[in-house]
Amino acid sequence: MSSTVQPNERMLRIAVGWCGALLLLVAWQLATANSGSMFFPTPLEIFDDLRERWFSDGLAGGFLTDAFFVDVTPSLRRLLIGLLVAWSVGISLGVLLGRIPAVAHTVEPILHFMRALPGPVLLPLALVLVGTGTTMRVSLIAFGAVWPVLFNTYSAVRRVPEGYLETARTAKVSRLRTLFQVILPAASTGIFAGIRVSTSLGIILLIASELVAASDGIGFGLTQAQRSFQLLPMVVHRRSVAARLPVQPRLERDRVRRSALAPAPDGSPGLTTPKGCR
Amino acid sequence: MTTTLLEVDDLRHTYRTRQGDQTVLDGINFDVQRGEFVSIVGPSGCGKTTLLRTLSGLLRPTGGTITLSGNVITGVPKGLAMVFQDYRASLFPWRRVGANVEFPLLGRVSKAERRARTLESLSAVGLADAADKYAWQLSGGMQQRVAIARALAMRPELLLMDEPFASVDAQTRSDLEDLLLRVREQFDMTILFVTHDVDESVYLSTRVLSLSKAPTVKTADVPVPLTFPRDQIHTRENPSFVETRSEVARLIRQASPGGLAAAAGAH
Ligand SMILES: Nc1ncnc2c1ncn2[C@@H]1O[C@H](COP(=O)(O)OP(=O)(O)OP(=O)(O)O)[C@@H](O)[C@H]1O
Ligand SMILES: [Mg+2]
């Protein structure tokens, strides 16, 4: 009985969610349409510019423009690689810490110390150590995004109910099977929470790293537009950042908007460094 | 012909905690023959779970030896299955019922054999239809039956059960008792059954052991002179049942005079 009700309920919830988003867009359109200020383009203008910039055919033909391959794909690649590294390192290390208390006691203080370093602050250091290539951006993303995954995995693994583990032990199931079929599934909620947080952190770090010494990517496009005082492309770029990975768009939008309109009021190194660099 | 399956010799366990040492098992001795159904009764906190955890190899006792089929136990032995006191914490919520029952067989027997055993075990506990549900979609009594089915699928020689029916209602409980006696015949197992209910222990067993409160020793070892199959109404009316029941109750009483009142006074 209830199984026939549940899908409907879910559909309804999804529909309500989309309606909310749509309403917001309409409100935004109405609010900006009459403002006349060049600082606040309407969503329709933004969408138009976005389509023209990236999704009308380019010289090589096809659906995507050449600008798309300069702005978007390099960023996506960096983000993906960086996050994959962060996730695999974070999960493995988290499981290790969670399962072997001796290891946890030894390295936990060091880890907390390292976590306390905010990712963007490491940017200058990363520049010096790893240079200005893709490796720098990927390692910055990986380093910054590893912590939420690591600590979430660690605490989730530690909280796996003893009953599950004892069941596995009395069943004489191998250690590997216990890891993959008991510990990881039991800890999965916590692990995924970490992955979610790490994704939005990764985006922040990606943009931050691309604001410095880059020749392509979203962050690069953003600085280009900012320098040439093109408001619309700027908005499009930061919008695309938020839309591409709708994991935690709010956090991302806030940060980029703040830094784009009034360069780094919070002293974040993201937007101030490129000027200094030149 | 009976042969000894399990020998427990001067078993001791002391928990070492920051608050100090607590001796829970203080020299327990008993043997279990193949095919017996032995119940262990004792007051709450006397160390029944501790005893089963040492027998199952999950906990290394601080003293004494346990021998199963002639081998001294050092880790979790083969041929043993355990039904835990808290079934909620032992069934995996991300696996369906059938997959839970199948779990101990993974990597050990072929897929076809796993299927067959899972179905057989679930049928034995009357849950063949529930294989594709999740455990949390079942009632408490049904979940405990799943836990029993999982133990059965392992085809254990020795089945350890830790107050398996403590958290179900009276009707379900007597149903589960009869179910347990049936599957015992069907699967030809030796069972060690922990309970705090004297009636239940006599109804199910061929022998009842009673434990004192901690530091725990064995206070009684009473054979039950009743034949199988047993019946909830008739067996419980049987004079031998009533007599054995009273004897066990008396022995428990003698071992801890005053019961809870004395225990409370001792604190
Ligand atoms: N891991 C542990 N560390 C320290 N003390 C423990 C531990 N487990 C149990 N104890 C103590 O050992 C004693 C016996 O516990 P146990 O769980 O074996 O009792 P029990 O007979 O199974 O009780 P119940 O009938 O309530 O299930 C209790 O006093 C308990 O506080
Ligand atoms: Mg107990």
Coordinates of C-alpha atoms and ligand atoms in Angstrom, one line a residue:
Chain A
M1 CA 0.0 0.0 0.0
S2 CA 2.5 2.6 1.2
S3 CA 4.8 1.8 -1.7
T4 CA 2.2 3.1 -4.2
V5 CA 1.9 6.3 -2.2
Q6 CA 5.6 7.1 -1.8
P7 CA 6.6 7.7 -5.4
N8 CA 3.7 10.2 -5.8
E9 CA 4.8 11.9 -2.7
R10 CA 8.3 12.2 -4.0
M11 CA 7.1 13.6 -7.3
L12 CA 5.1 16.2 -5.5
R13 CA 8.1 17.2 -3.4
I14 CA 10.2 17.5 -6.5
A15 CA 7.6 19.6 -8.2
V16 CA 7.2 21.9 -5.3
G17 CA 11.0 22.3 -5.2
W18 CA 11.1 23.3 -8.9
C19 CA 8.2 25.6 -8.5
G20 CA 10.1 27.4 -5.8
A21 CA 13.1 27.8 -8.0
L22 CA 11.0 29.1 -10.9
L23 CA 9.2 31.6 -8.7
L24 CA 12.6 32.9 -7.6
L25 CA 13.7 33.3 -11.2
V26 CA 10.5 35.2 -12.1
A27 CA 11.0 37.5 -9.1
W28 CA 14.6 38.1 -10.1
Q29 CA 13.6 38.9 -13.6
L30 CA 10.9 41.4 -12.5
A31 CA 13.2 43.0 -10.0
T32 CA 16.1 43.5 -12.4
A33 CA 14.1 44.3 -15.6
N34 CA 13.1 47.7 -14.3
S35 CA 16.3 48.6 -12.5
G36 CA 18.2 49.8 -15.5
S37 CA 21.4 49.4 -13.7
M38 CA 24.2 47.7 -15.6
F39 CA 25.3 46.0 -12.4
F40 CA 22.1 43.9 -12.3
P41 CA 21.4 42.2 -15.6
T42 CA 18.1 40.2 -15.9
P43 CA 18.2 36.4 -15.8
L44 CA 17.1 36.3 -19.4
E45 CA 20.0 38.5 -20.5
I46 CA 22.3 36.3 -18.5
F47 CA 20.9 33.1 -20.0
D48 CA 21.2 34.6 -23.5
D49 CA 24.8 35.6 -23.0
L50 CA 25.5 32.2 -21.6
R51 CA 24.0 30.4 -24.6
E52 CA 25.8 32.6 -27.1
R53 CA 29.1 32.3 -25.2
W54 CA 29.2 28.5 -24.8
F55 CA 26.4 26.8 -26.5
S56 CA 26.1 28.2 -30.0
D57 CA 28.2 26.4 -32.6
G58 CA 31.9 27.3 -32.7
L59 CA 34.3 27.4 -35.5
A60 CA 34.9 23.7 -35.4
G61 CA 31.2 23.1 -35.6
G62 CA 29.0 21.2 -33.1
F63 CA 26.9 22.4 -30.3
L64 CA 29.6 23.8 -28.0
T65 CA 31.7 26.9 -28.8
D66 CA 35.4 27.2 -28.6
A67 CA 35.1 29.4 -25.6
F68 CA 33.4 26.5 -23.8
F69 CA 36.6 24.5 -24.2
V70 CA 38.7 27.4 -22.9
D71 CA 36.4 28.4 -20.0
V72 CA 34.6 25.3 -18.8
T73 CA 36.3 22.0 -19.6
P74 CA 39.7 22.8 -18.1
S75 CA 38.0 23.8 -14.9
L76 CA 35.8 20.7 -14.8
R77 CA 38.8 18.5 -15.3
R78 CA 40.8 20.1 -12.5
L79 CA 37.9 19.9 -10.2
L80 CA 37.1 16.3 -11.0
I81 CA 40.7 15.1 -10.6
G82 CA 41.2 17.2 -7.4
L83 CA 38.0 15.9 -5.9
L84 CA 38.7 12.3 -6.8
V85 CA 42.1 12.5 -5.1
A86 CA 40.5 14.1 -2.1
W87 CA 37.8 11.5 -1.9
S88 CA 40.1 8.5 -2.2
V89 CA 42.7 9.8 0.2
G90 CA 40.0 11.0 2.6
I91 CA 38.1 7.8 2.7
S92 CA 41.1 5.5 2.9
L93 CA 42.7 7.5 5.7
G94 CA 39.4 8.0 7.5
V95 CA 38.8 4.2 7.5
L96 CA 42.3 3.6 8.7
L97 CA 42.0 6.1 11.6
G98 CA 38.6 4.8 12.5
R99 CA 39.6 1.2 12.6
I100 CA 43.0 1.5 14.2
P101 CA 42.9 3.6 17.4
A102 CA 46.7 3.6 17.7
V103 CA 47.0 5.3 14.3
A104 CA 44.3 7.8 15.2
H105 CA 45.9 8.8 18.5
T106 CA 49.3 9.4 16.8
V107 CA 48.2 11.4 13.8
E108 CA 45.0 13.1 14.9
P109 CA 46.6 16.2 16.3
I110 CA 48.7 16.7 13.2
L111 CA 45.6 16.3 11.0
H112 CA 43.7 18.9 13.0
F113 CA 46.5 21.3 12.7
M114 CA 46.7 20.8 9.0
R115 CA 43.0 21.1 8.6
A116 CA 43.0 24.4 10.4
L117 CA 44.9 26.0 7.4
P118 CA 42.3 27.5 5.1
G119 CA 42.8 26.3 1.5
P120 CA 43.0 29.7 -0.2
V121 CA 45.7 30.8 2.1
L122 CA 47.9 28.0 0.8
L123 CA 47.6 29.4 -2.7
P124 CA 50.8 31.4 -2.6
L125 CA 52.7 28.5 -1.0
A126 CA 51.3 26.1 -3.7
L127 CA 52.4 28.6 -6.3
V128 CA 56.0 28.5 -5.0
L129 CA 56.1 24.7 -4.4
V130 CA 54.2 23.3 -7.3
G131 CA 54.3 26.1 -9.8
T132 CA 51.5 27.5 -11.9
G133 CA 50.4 24.4 -13.8
T134 CA 47.4 22.2 -13.5
T135 CA 49.1 20.2 -10.8
M136 CA 49.1 23.2 -8.5
R137 CA 45.4 23.7 -9.0
V138 CA 44.6 20.0 -8.6
S139 CA 46.7 19.6 -5.5
L140 CA 45.2 22.7 -3.9
I141 CA 41.7 21.4 -4.5
A142 CA 42.7 18.0 -3.2
F143 CA 44.4 19.4 -0.1
G144 CA 41.5 21.6 0.8
A145 CA 38.7 19.2 0.0
V146 CA 40.2 16.2 1.7
W147 CA 39.4 17.2 5.3
P148 CA 35.7 17.0 5.4
V149 CA 35.8 13.6 3.7
L150 CA 38.5 12.4 6.1
F151 CA 36.9 13.6 9.3
N152 CA 33.4 12.5 8.4
T153 CA 34.6 9.1 7.3
Y154 CA 36.7 8.8 10.5
S155 CA 33.8 9.6 12.8
A156 CA 31.3 7.5 10.8
V157 CA 33.5 4.5 10.9
R158 CA 34.1 4.8 14.6
R159 CA 30.4 4.9 15.1
V160 CA 29.6 1.7 13.2
P161 CA 27.5 -0.3 15.7
E162 CA 29.5 -2.9 17.5
G163 CA 26.6 -5.4 16.8
Y164 CA 27.3 -5.2 13.0
L165 CA 31.0 -5.9 13.5
E166 CA 30.4 -8.8 15.9
T167 CA 27.9 -10.2 13.5
A168 CA 30.6 -10.2 10.8
R169 CA 33.1 -11.7 13.2
T170 CA 30.9 -14.6 14.3
A171 CA 30.0 -15.2 10.7
K172 CA 33.8 -15.5 10.1
V173 CA 33.6 -13.2 7.2
S174 CA 37.0 -12.0 5.8
R175 CA 38.4 -8.6 6.8
L176 CA 38.1 -7.2 3.3
R177 CA 34.5 -8.3 3.0
T178 CA 33.8 -6.8 6.4
L179 CA 35.3 -3.5 5.2
F180 CA 33.3 -3.3 1.9
Q181 CA 30.1 -4.9 3.0
V182 CA 29.7 -3.9 6.6
I183 CA 31.9 -0.9 7.6
L184 CA 31.6 1.2 4.5
P185 CA 27.8 0.7 4.0
A186 CA 27.2 1.4 7.7
A187 CA 29.3 4.6 7.4
S188 CA 28.1 5.7 4.0
T189 CA 25.8 8.4 5.3
G190 CA 28.6 10.2 7.0
I191 CA 31.0 9.6 4.1
F192 CA 28.6 11.2 1.7
A193 CA 28.0 14.1 3.9
G194 CA 31.7 14.7 3.8
I195 CA 31.8 14.3 0.0
R196 CA 29.1 16.9 -0.3
V197 CA 30.9 19.5 1.8
S198 CA 34.2 18.7 0.0
T199 CA 32.6 19.3 -3.4
S200 CA 31.6 22.9 -2.6
L201 CA 35.0 23.5 -1.0
G202 CA 36.6 22.1 -4.2
I203 CA 34.7 24.6 -6.3
I204 CA 35.8 27.5 -4.1
L205 CA 39.4 26.4 -4.3
L206 CA 39.1 25.8 -8.1
I207 CA 38.0 29.4 -8.7
A208 CA 40.5 30.8 -6.3
S209 CA 43.3 29.0 -7.9
E210 CA 42.2 30.0 -11.4
L211 CA 42.2 33.6 -10.4
V212 CA 46.0 33.4 -10.2
A213 CA 48.4 32.8 -13.1
A214 CA 45.9 31.0 -15.2
S215 CA 45.3 31.0 -19.0
D216 CA 41.9 29.3 -19.0
G217 CA 39.1 28.1 -16.8
I218 CA 36.1 29.7 -15.1
G219 CA 38.1 31.8 -12.6
F220 CA 40.3 33.1 -15.5
G221 CA 37.2 34.1 -17.5
L222 CA 36.0 35.9 -14.4
T223 CA 39.1 37.9 -13.9
Q224 CA 39.2 38.7 -17.7
A225 CA 35.7 40.0 -17.6
Q226 CA 36.4 41.9 -14.4
R227 CA 39.4 43.7 -15.9
S228 CA 37.6 44.7 -19.0
F229 CA 34.6 45.7 -16.9
Q230 CA 32.2 43.5 -18.7
L231 CA 29.5 42.9 -16.2
L232 CA 27.4 40.3 -18.1
P233 CA 30.2 37.8 -18.8
M234 CA 31.2 38.1 -15.2
V235 CA 27.7 37.2 -14.0
V236 CA 27.6 34.4 -16.5
H237 CA 30.8 32.9 -15.3
R238 CA 29.9 33.0 -11.7
R239 CA 26.4 31.7 -12.5
S240 CA 27.9 28.8 -14.4
V241 CA 30.0 28.0 -11.4
A242 CA 26.9 27.6 -9.3
A243 CA 24.7 25.9 -11.8
R244 CA 27.2 23.3 -12.9
L245 CA 27.4 21.5 -9.6
P246 CA 24.2 22.3 -7.7
V247 CA 25.6 20.7 -4.6
Q248 CA 25.8 23.7 -2.4
P249 CA 25.2 26.6 -4.8
R250 CA 24.4 29.1 -2.1
L251 CA 27.8 29.1 -0.5
E252 CA 29.5 29.4 -3.8
R253 CA 27.3 32.2 -5.2
D254 CA 27.7 34.2 -2.1
R255 CA 31.4 34.0 -2.2
V256 CA 31.8 34.8 -5.9
R257 CA 29.3 37.5 -6.0
R258 CA 30.9 39.3 -3.0
S259 CA 34.3 39.1 -4.5
A260 CA 33.2 40.1 -8.0
L261 CA 31.3 43.2 -7.1
A262 CA 33.6 44.5 -4.4
P263 CA 36.9 42.9 -4.9
A264 CA 37.7 40.9 -1.8
P265 CA 36.1 42.9 1.0
D266 CA 36.9 40.1 3.4
G267 CA 40.6 40.2 2.4
S268 CA 40.3 36.8 0.7
P269 CA 43.4 36.3 -1.4
G270 CA 41.3 35.1 -4.4
L271 CA 40.8 38.4 -6.1
T272 CA 43.5 40.6 -4.7
T273 CA 46.4 38.5 -5.8
P274 CA 46.0 38.8 -9.6
K275 CA 46.3 42.5 -9.4
G276 CA 49.4 42.2 -7.3
C277 CA 50.7 39.6 -9.7
R278 CA 50.6 41.8 -12.7
Chain B
M1 CA 25.8 -42.5 22.7
T2 CA 26.6 -39.0 23.7
T3 CA 29.8 -37.1 22.9
T4 CA 30.9 -33.9 24.5
L5 CA 30.7 -30.9 22.2
L6 CA 31.6 -28.1 24.6
E7 CA 33.7 -28.1 27.7
V8 CA 34.0 -25.0 29.9
D9 CA 36.8 -25.3 32.5
D10 CA 37.2 -22.7 35.3
L11 CA 36.2 -19.9 33.1
R12 CA 36.9 -16.4 34.6
H13 CA 36.5 -13.0 33.3
T14 CA 37.4 -9.6 34.8
Y15 CA 36.6 -6.4 33.0
R16 CA 39.3 -3.9 33.5
T17 CA 37.9 -0.4 33.4
R18 CA 39.0 3.0 34.6
Q19 CA 36.7 2.7 37.5
G20 CA 38.5 -0.4 38.6
D21 CA 38.4 -4.1 37.9
Q22 CA 35.1 -5.9 37.9
T23 CA 35.1 -9.7 38.1
V24 CA 32.1 -11.0 36.3
L25 CA 32.8 -14.7 35.8
D26 CA 34.4 -16.3 38.7
G27 CA 35.2 -19.9 37.8
I28 CA 32.5 -21.4 35.7
N29 CA 32.5 -25.2 34.9
F30 CA 30.2 -27.2 32.7
D31 CA 30.0 -29.5 29.7
V32 CA 27.5 -29.7 26.9
Q33 CA 26.8 -33.0 25.1
R34 CA 26.0 -33.1 21.4
G35 CA 22.2 -32.7 20.9
E36 CA 21.5 -31.1 24.2
F37 CA 19.5 -28.0 24.7
V38 CA 21.0 -26.2 27.6
S39 CA 19.4 -23.1 29.1
I40 CA 21.4 -20.7 31.3
V41 CA 19.4 -18.5 33.7
G42 CA 20.7 -15.8 35.9
P43 CA 19.8 -12.4 37.2
S44 CA 20.4 -9.3 35.0
G45 CA 24.0 -8.2 35.0
C46 CA 25.4 -11.5 36.2
G47 CA 27.4 -12.0 33.1
K48 CA 25.3 -14.2 30.8
T49 CA 26.2 -12.1 27.7
T50 CA 29.8 -12.0 28.8
L51 CA 29.7 -15.8 29.1
L52 CA 28.3 -16.2 25.6
R53 CA 30.8 -13.7 24.2
T54 CA 33.7 -15.7 25.5
L55 CA 32.1 -19.0 24.2
S56 CA 31.7 -17.5 20.7
G57 CA 35.3 -16.3 20.7
L58 CA 34.4 -12.6 20.5
L59 CA 35.8 -11.9 23.9
R60 CA 39.0 -13.5 25.3
P61 CA 38.4 -14.6 28.9
T62 CA 40.9 -13.6 31.5
G63 CA 41.1 -17.2 32.8
G64 CA 40.1 -20.8 32.1
T65 CA 39.7 -22.7 28.9
I66 CA 36.8 -23.4 26.5
T67 CA 37.0 -26.5 24.3
L68 CA 34.7 -27.0 21.3
S69 CA 34.8 -30.4 19.5
G70 CA 38.1 -31.1 21.2
N71 CA 39.8 -27.8 20.2
V72 CA 40.6 -25.0 22.6
I73 CA 38.9 -21.8 21.5
T74 CA 41.2 -18.9 20.8
G75 CA 39.2 -16.9 18.2
V76 CA 35.8 -17.3 16.7
P77 CA 35.5 -21.1 16.1
K78 CA 34.0 -22.8 13.1
G79 CA 30.6 -24.5 13.4
L80 CA 29.2 -21.9 15.8
A81 CA 26.5 -19.4 15.2
M82 CA 25.2 -16.7 17.6
V83 CA 21.8 -15.0 17.9
F84 CA 22.4 -11.7 19.6
Q85 CA 20.4 -10.2 22.4
D86 CA 19.7 -7.1 20.3
Y87 CA 18.5 -8.2 16.9
R88 CA 18.1 -4.6 15.8
A89 CA 21.9 -4.0 16.0
S90 CA 22.8 -7.2 14.2
L91 CA 20.6 -7.1 11.0
F92 CA 22.0 -4.9 8.3
P93 CA 19.5 -2.3 7.3
W94 CA 21.0 -1.8 3.8
R95 CA 20.6 -5.5 2.9
R96 CA 17.3 -7.2 2.2
V97 CA 16.2 -10.0 4.4
G98 CA 17.4 -12.7 2.0
A99 CA 20.8 -11.0 1.7
N100 CA 21.1 -10.7 5.4
V101 CA 20.5 -14.4 5.8
E102 CA 22.9 -15.1 3.0
F103 CA 25.6 -12.9 4.5
P104 CA 27.6 -15.5 6.6
L105 CA 27.8 -17.7 3.5
L106 CA 29.4 -15.2 1.2
G107 CA 32.7 -16.3 -0.2
R108 CA 32.3 -19.7 1.3
V109 CA 29.7 -21.6 -0.6
S110 CA 28.5 -21.5 -4.2
K111 CA 25.7 -19.1 -5.2
A112 CA 23.3 -21.9 -5.9
E113 CA 23.9 -23.4 -2.5
R114 CA 23.6 -20.0 -0.9
R115 CA 20.2 -19.5 -2.5
A116 CA 19.0 -22.9 -1.4
R117 CA 20.2 -22.5 2.2
T118 CA 18.7 -19.0 2.4
L119 CA 15.4 -20.2 1.2
E120 CA 15.4 -23.3 3.5
S121 CA 16.3 -21.2 6.5
L122 CA 13.7 -18.6 5.8
S123 CA 11.1 -21.2 5.2
A124 CA 12.0 -22.9 8.5
V125 CA 11.1 -19.7 10.4
G126 CA 8.1 -19.0 8.2
L127 CA 9.5 -16.0 6.4
A128 CA 10.0 -17.4 2.8
D129 CA 7.8 -14.5 1.5
A130 CA 9.8 -11.8 3.2
A131 CA 13.1 -12.4 1.5
D132 CA 12.9 -9.2 -0.6
K133 CA 11.9 -6.9 2.2
Y134 CA 14.1 -4.9 4.4
A135 CA 14.5 -6.0 8.0
W136 CA 13.2 -2.6 9.3
Q137 CA 10.0 -3.3 7.4
L138 CA 9.3 -6.3 9.6
S139 CA 7.9 -6.5 13.2
G140 CA 10.2 -7.2 16.1
G141 CA 9.3 -10.9 16.2
M142 CA 9.8 -11.3 12.5
Q143 CA 13.2 -9.6 12.7
Q144 CA 14.3 -12.0 15.5
R145 CA 13.2 -14.8 13.2
V146 CA 15.4 -13.4 10.4
A147 CA 18.3 -13.4 12.9
I148 CA 17.5 -17.0 13.7
A149 CA 17.3 -17.9 10.0
R150 CA 20.7 -16.3 9.4
A151 CA 22.2 -18.5 12.2
L152 CA 20.5 -21.6 10.7
A153 CA 21.9 -20.8 7.2
M154 CA 25.3 -21.3 8.7
R155 CA 24.4 -24.9 9.7
P156 CA 26.1 -24.6 13.0
E157 CA 26.8 -27.5 15.3
L158 CA 26.4 -25.2 18.3
L159 CA 23.9 -22.4 18.3
L160 CA 24.3 -19.7 21.0
M161 CA 21.3 -17.6 21.8
D162 CA 21.4 -14.6 24.1
E163 CA 17.9 -13.8 25.4
P164 CA 16.6 -13.9 21.9
F165 CA 12.9 -13.5 22.9
A166 CA 13.3 -10.9 25.6
S167 CA 11.8 -8.0 23.6
V168 CA 8.7 -9.6 22.0
D169 CA 5.2 -10.0 23.4
A170 CA 4.1 -13.1 25.3
Q171 CA 2.1 -14.7 22.3
T172 CA 5.0 -14.1 19.9
R173 CA 7.4 -15.4 22.4
S174 CA 5.6 -18.8 22.8
D175 CA 5.4 -19.0 19.0
L176 CA 9.1 -18.4 18.7
E177 CA 9.8 -21.0 21.5
D178 CA 7.9 -23.7 19.5
L179 CA 9.6 -22.6 16.3
L180 CA 13.0 -22.9 17.9
L181 CA 12.2 -26.5 19.1
R182 CA 11.1 -27.4 15.6
V183 CA 14.1 -26.0 13.8
R184 CA 16.3 -27.7 16.4
E185 CA 14.9 -31.1 15.3
Q186 CA 15.1 -30.1 11.6
F187 CA 18.7 -28.9 11.7
D188 CA 20.0 -31.2 14.4
M189 CA 21.8 -28.6 16.5
T190 CA 23.1 -28.3 20.0
I191 CA 21.7 -25.2 21.6
L192 CA 22.9 -23.0 24.4
F193 CA 20.2 -20.6 25.3
V194 CA 20.5 -17.7 27.7
T195 CA 17.3 -16.4 29.4
H196 CA 16.3 -14.8 32.6
D197 CA 12.9 -16.6 32.5
V198 CA 12.8 -19.8 34.5
D199 CA 9.6 -21.1 32.8
E200 CA 11.1 -20.6 29.4
S201 CA 14.3 -22.3 30.3
V202 CA 12.5 -25.5 31.6
Y203 CA 10.0 -25.5 28.7
L204 CA 12.7 -25.5 26.1
S205 CA 15.6 -27.4 27.5
T206 CA 17.0 -30.7 28.3
R207 CA 19.0 -29.2 31.1
V208 CA 19.0 -25.9 33.0
L209 CA 22.1 -24.2 34.5
S210 CA 21.7 -21.3 36.9
L211 CA 24.2 -18.6 37.6
S212 CA 24.6 -16.5 40.7
K213 CA 24.8 -12.7 40.6
A214 CA 28.3 -11.3 39.9
P215 CA 31.0 -12.4 40.7
T216 CA 29.3 -15.3 39.0
V217 CA 29.5 -19.0 39.7
K218 CA 27.2 -21.8 38.6
T219 CA 24.6 -22.5 41.3
A220 CA 22.6 -25.3 39.8
D221 CA 22.6 -27.9 37.1
V222 CA 19.2 -29.4 36.7
P223 CA 18.2 -32.0 34.1
V224 CA 14.7 -31.6 32.7
P225 CA 12.9 -34.9 32.6
L226 CA 10.4 -34.1 29.8
T227 CA 10.1 -35.6 26.4
F228 CA 9.9 -33.9 23.0
P229 CA 7.8 -32.6 21.2
R230 CA 6.6 -30.1 23.8
D231 CA 3.4 -28.3 23.9
Q232 CA 2.7 -24.9 25.4
I233 CA -0.4 -26.0 27.3
H234 CA 0.2 -29.7 28.1
T235 CA 3.9 -29.5 28.9
R236 CA 3.4 -26.6 31.2
E237 CA 0.7 -28.6 33.0
N238 CA 2.8 -31.7 33.3
P239 CA 3.8 -32.4 37.0
S240 CA 7.4 -32.9 36.0
F241 CA 7.5 -29.5 34.4
V242 CA 6.0 -27.9 37.5
E243 CA 8.4 -29.8 39.8
T244 CA 11.5 -28.9 37.8
R245 CA 10.4 -25.3 37.5
S246 CA 10.0 -25.1 41.3
E247 CA 13.4 -26.8 41.9
V248 CA 15.2 -24.4 39.6
A249 CA 13.5 -21.4 41.2
R250 CA 14.4 -22.7 44.7
L251 CA 18.0 -23.2 43.8
I252 CA 18.3 -19.7 42.3
R253 CA 16.7 -18.4 45.4
Q254 CA 19.1 -20.2 47.7
A255 CA 22.0 -19.0 45.7
S256 CA 21.1 -15.4 46.2
P257 CA 18.9 -15.1 49.4
G258 CA 16.7 -12.1 49.4
G259 CA 17.1 -11.6 45.7
L260 CA 17.1 -8.0 44.5
A261 CA 16.4 -6.7 48.0
A262 CA 19.7 -8.2 49.3
A263 CA 21.5 -6.9 46.1
A264 CA 20.2 -3.4 46.8
G265 CA 21.2 -3.6 50.4
A266 CA 24.7 -4.7 49.4
H267 CA 25.3 -1.4 47.5
Ligands
LIG1 N1 32.6 -4.1 27.9 C1 32.4 -4.0 29.2 N2 33.3 -3.3 30.0 C2 33.1 -3.3 31.3 N3 32.1 -3.9 32.0 C3 31.2 -4.6 31.3 C4 31.3 -4.7 29.9 N4 30.3 -5.5 29.4 C5 29.6 -5.9 30.5 N5 30.2 -5.3 31.6 C6 29.7 -5.5 33.0 O1 29.7 -6.9 33.3 C7 28.5 -7.3 34.0 C8 27.8 -8.4 33.3 O2 27.3 -7.9 32.0 P1 26.5 -8.8 31.0 O3 26.1 -8.0 29.9 O4 27.3 -10.0 30.7 O5 25.2 -9.2 31.9 P2 24.0 -10.1 31.5 O6 23.9 -11.2 32.4 O7 24.0 -10.4 30.1 O8 22.8 -9.0 31.8 P3 21.4 -8.9 31.1 O9 20.5 -10.0 31.6 O10 20.8 -7.6 31.6 O11 21.6 -8.9 29.6 C9 27.7 -6.0 34.1 O12 27.9 -5.5 35.5 C10 28.3 -5.0 33.2 O13 28.3 -3.7 33.7
MG2 MG 22.8 -9.9 28.4

